[in-house]
Structures are given as structure tokens and as C-alpha cells.
PDB file of C-alpha atoms in Angstrom:
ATOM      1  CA  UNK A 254      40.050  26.677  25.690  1.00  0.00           C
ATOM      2  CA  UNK A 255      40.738  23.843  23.059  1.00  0.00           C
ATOM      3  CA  UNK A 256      39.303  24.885  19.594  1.00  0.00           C
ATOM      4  CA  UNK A 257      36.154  22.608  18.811  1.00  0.00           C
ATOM      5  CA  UNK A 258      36.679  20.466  15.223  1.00  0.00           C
ATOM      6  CA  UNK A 259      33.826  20.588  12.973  1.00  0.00           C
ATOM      7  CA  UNK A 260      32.905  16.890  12.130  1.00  0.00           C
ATOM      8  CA  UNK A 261      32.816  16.428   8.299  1.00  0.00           C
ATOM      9  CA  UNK A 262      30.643  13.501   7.024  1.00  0.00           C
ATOM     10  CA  UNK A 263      31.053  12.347   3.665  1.00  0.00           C
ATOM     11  CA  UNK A 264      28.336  11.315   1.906  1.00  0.00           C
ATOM     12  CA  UNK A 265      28.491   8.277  -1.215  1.00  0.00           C
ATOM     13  CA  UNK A 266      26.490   7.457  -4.006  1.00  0.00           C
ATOM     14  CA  UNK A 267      23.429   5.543  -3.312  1.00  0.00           C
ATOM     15  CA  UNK A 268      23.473   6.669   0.305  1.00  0.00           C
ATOM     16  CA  UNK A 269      19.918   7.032   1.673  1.00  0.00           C
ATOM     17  CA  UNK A 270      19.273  10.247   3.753  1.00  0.00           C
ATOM     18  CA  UNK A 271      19.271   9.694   7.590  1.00  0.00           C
ATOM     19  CA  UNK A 272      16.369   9.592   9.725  1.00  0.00           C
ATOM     20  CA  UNK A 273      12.855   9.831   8.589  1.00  0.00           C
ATOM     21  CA  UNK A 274      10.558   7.039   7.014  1.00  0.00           C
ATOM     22  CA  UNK A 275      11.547   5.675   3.696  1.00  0.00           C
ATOM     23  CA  UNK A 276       8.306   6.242   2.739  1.00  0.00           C
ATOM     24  CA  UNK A 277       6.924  10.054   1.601  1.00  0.00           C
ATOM     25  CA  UNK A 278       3.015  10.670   2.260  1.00  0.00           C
ATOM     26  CA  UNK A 279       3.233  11.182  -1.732  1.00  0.00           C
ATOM     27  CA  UNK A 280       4.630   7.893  -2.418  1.00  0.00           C
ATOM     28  CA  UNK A 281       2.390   5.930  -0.904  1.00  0.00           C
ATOM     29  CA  UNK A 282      -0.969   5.984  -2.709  1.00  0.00           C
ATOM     30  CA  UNK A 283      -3.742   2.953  -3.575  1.00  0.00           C
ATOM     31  CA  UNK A 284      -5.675   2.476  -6.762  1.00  0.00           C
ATOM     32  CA  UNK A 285      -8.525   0.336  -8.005  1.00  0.00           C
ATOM     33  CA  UNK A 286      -8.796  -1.933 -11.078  1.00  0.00           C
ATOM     34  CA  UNK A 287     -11.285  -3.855 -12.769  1.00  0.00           C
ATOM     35  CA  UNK A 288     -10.372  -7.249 -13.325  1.00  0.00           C
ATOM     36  CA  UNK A 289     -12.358 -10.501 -14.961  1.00  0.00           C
ATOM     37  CA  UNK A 290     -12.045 -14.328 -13.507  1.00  0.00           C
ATOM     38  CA  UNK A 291     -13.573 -16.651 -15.385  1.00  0.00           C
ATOM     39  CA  UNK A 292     -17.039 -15.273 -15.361  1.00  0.00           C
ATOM     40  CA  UNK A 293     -16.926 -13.395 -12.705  1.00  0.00           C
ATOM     41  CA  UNK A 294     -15.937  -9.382 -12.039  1.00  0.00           C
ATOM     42  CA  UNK A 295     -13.812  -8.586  -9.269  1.00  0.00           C
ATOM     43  CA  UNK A 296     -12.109  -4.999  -7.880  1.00  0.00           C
ATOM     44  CA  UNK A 297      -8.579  -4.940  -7.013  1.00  0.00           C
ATOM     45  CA  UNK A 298      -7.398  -2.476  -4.645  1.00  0.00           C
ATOM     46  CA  UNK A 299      -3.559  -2.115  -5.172  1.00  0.00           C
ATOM     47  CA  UNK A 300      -1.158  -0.278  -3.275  1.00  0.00           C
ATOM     48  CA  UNK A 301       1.557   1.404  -4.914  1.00  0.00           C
ATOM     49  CA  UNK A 302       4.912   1.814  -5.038  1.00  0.00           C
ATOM     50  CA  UNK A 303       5.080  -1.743  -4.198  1.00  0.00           C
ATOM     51  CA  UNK A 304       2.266  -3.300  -6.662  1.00  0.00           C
ATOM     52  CA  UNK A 305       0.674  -5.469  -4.143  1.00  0.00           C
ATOM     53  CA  UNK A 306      -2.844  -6.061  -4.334  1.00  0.00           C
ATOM     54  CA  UNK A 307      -4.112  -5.262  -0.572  1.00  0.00           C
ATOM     55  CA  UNK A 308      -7.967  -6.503  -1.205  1.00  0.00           C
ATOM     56  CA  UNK A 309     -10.095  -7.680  -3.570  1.00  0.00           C
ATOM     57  CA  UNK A 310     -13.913  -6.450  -3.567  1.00  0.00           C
ATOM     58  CA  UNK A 311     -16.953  -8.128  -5.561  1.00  0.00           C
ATOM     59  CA  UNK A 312     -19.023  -4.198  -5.480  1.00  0.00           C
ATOM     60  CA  UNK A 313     -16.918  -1.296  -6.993  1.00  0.00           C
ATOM     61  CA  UNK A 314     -18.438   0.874  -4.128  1.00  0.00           C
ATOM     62  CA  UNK A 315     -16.528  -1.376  -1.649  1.00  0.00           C
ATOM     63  CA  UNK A 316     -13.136  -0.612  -3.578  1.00  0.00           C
ATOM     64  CA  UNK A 317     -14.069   2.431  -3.871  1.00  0.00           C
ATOM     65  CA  UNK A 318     -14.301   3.229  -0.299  1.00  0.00           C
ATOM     66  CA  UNK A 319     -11.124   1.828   0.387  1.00  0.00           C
ATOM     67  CA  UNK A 320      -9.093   3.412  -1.832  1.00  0.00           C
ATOM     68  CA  UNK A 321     -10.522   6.985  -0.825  1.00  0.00           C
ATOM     69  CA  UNK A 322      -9.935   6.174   3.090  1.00  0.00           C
ATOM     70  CA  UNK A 323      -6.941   5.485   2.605  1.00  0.00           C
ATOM     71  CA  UNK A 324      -5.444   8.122   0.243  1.00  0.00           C
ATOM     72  CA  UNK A 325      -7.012  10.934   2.308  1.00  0.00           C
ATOM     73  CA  UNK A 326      -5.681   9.531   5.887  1.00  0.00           C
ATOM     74  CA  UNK A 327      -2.235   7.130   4.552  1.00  0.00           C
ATOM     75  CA  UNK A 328      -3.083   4.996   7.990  1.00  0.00           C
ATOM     76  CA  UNK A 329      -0.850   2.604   6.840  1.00  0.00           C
ATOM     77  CA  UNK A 330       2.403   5.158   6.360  1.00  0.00           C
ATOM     78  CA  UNK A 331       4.472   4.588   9.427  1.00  0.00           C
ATOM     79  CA  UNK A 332       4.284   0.989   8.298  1.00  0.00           C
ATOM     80  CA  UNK A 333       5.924   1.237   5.049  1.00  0.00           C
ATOM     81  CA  UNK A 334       2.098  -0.068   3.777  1.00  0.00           C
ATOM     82  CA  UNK A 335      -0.220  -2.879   4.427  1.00  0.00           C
ATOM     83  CA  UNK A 336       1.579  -6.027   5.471  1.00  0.00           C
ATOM     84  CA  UNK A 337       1.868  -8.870   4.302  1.00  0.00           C
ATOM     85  CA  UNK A 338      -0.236 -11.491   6.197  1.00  0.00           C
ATOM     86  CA  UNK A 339      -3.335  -8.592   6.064  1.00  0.00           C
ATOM     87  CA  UNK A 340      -3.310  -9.187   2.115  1.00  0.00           C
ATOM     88  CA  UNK A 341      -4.645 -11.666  -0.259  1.00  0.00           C
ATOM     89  CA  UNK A 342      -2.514 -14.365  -1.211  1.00  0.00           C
ATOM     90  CA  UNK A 343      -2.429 -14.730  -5.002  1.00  0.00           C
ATOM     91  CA  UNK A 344      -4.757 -17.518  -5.798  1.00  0.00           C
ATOM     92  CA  UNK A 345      -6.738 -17.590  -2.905  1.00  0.00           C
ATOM     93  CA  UNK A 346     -10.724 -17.152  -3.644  1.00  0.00           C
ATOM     94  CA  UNK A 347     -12.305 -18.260  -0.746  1.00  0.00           C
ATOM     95  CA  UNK A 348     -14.059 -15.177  -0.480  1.00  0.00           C
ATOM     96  CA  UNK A 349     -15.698 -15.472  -3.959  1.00  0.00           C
ATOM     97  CA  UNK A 350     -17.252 -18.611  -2.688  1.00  0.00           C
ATOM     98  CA  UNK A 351     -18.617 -18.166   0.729  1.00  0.00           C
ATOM     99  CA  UNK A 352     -20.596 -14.981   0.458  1.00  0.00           C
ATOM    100  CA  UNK A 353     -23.024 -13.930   3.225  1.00  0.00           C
ATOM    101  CA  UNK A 354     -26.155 -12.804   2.276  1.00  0.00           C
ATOM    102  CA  UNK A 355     -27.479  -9.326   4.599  1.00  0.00           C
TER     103      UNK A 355
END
């Protein structure tokens, strides 16, 4: 019987590991910030590593929320984070001027 060769795989710098998400369940974590426009106060939930705000809230208890959700249960994880057409667009305050009263 033939004698079975031991594949050797070389690894480079900058090489990313294979398999698994890019993403770590400790990398992936939101915050909330305070923020003033014009008058007005607004919360900004970001999501880090990537920086992007993911949704703005008028009540702090809203952002609050949020944030806690989704640092206990990282829904988002297998998808590398929020995406893109589910955030705010910078500039856009519709929201701030068509609120429902309940």
C-alpha cells in the first residue's frame, strides 16, 4: 500500500482564517449617543465595528431598548450587521416631521 502524503498548506501574511463568519459575537456590539439638531434632541443607535448609525430615536427609552435587544441576542450576526437599505440615510429626517400621536 502506497504511503499517504501529508498536504502542507502555507499560510501568508494578511491571510484571513478559513471558514467561520468574519464577524466574532464580541465584535459586533451597538451603542447609543445623544446628539442635538438644530433645536431638537435625537438618539443615535450605532453599530460598531462599522460606525453606521442603524436608527435614530426621538425617546432615549426607545434607543435604549434597541441597543439592549440587540447586544444580548446579536440577531443581526450571521449578517455581518444591519444592512444597508434597513438604515437611515444620512440626511434624511422625515421621521422628525411626521410623528404620530398614540
Amino acid at each position: 500500500m502506497p504511503k499517504q502524503r501529508k498536504q502542507k498548506v502555507r499560510f501568508h501574511k494578511g491571510d484571513k482564517k478559513p471558514g467561520g463568519a468574519n464577524l466574532k459575537e464580541k465584535d459586533l456590539y451597538y451603542t447609543k449617543k445623544m446628539i442635538k439638531r438644530g433645536r431638537k434632541i435625537v438618539w443615535q443607535v450605532t453599530e460598531h465595528p462599522r460606525k453606521k448609525v442603524v436608527k435614530e430615536c426621538f425617546f432615549e427609552e426607545d434607543a435604549a431598548d434597541f441597543v439592549k435587544f440587540q447586544n444580548k441576542h446579536k440577531v443581526w450576526l450571521v449578517n455581518g450587521g444591519i444592512p444597508d437599505f434597513l438604515c437611515p440615510r444620512p440626511g434624511d429626517n422625515a421621521w422628525l416631521k411626521y410623528q404620530t400621536t398614540v
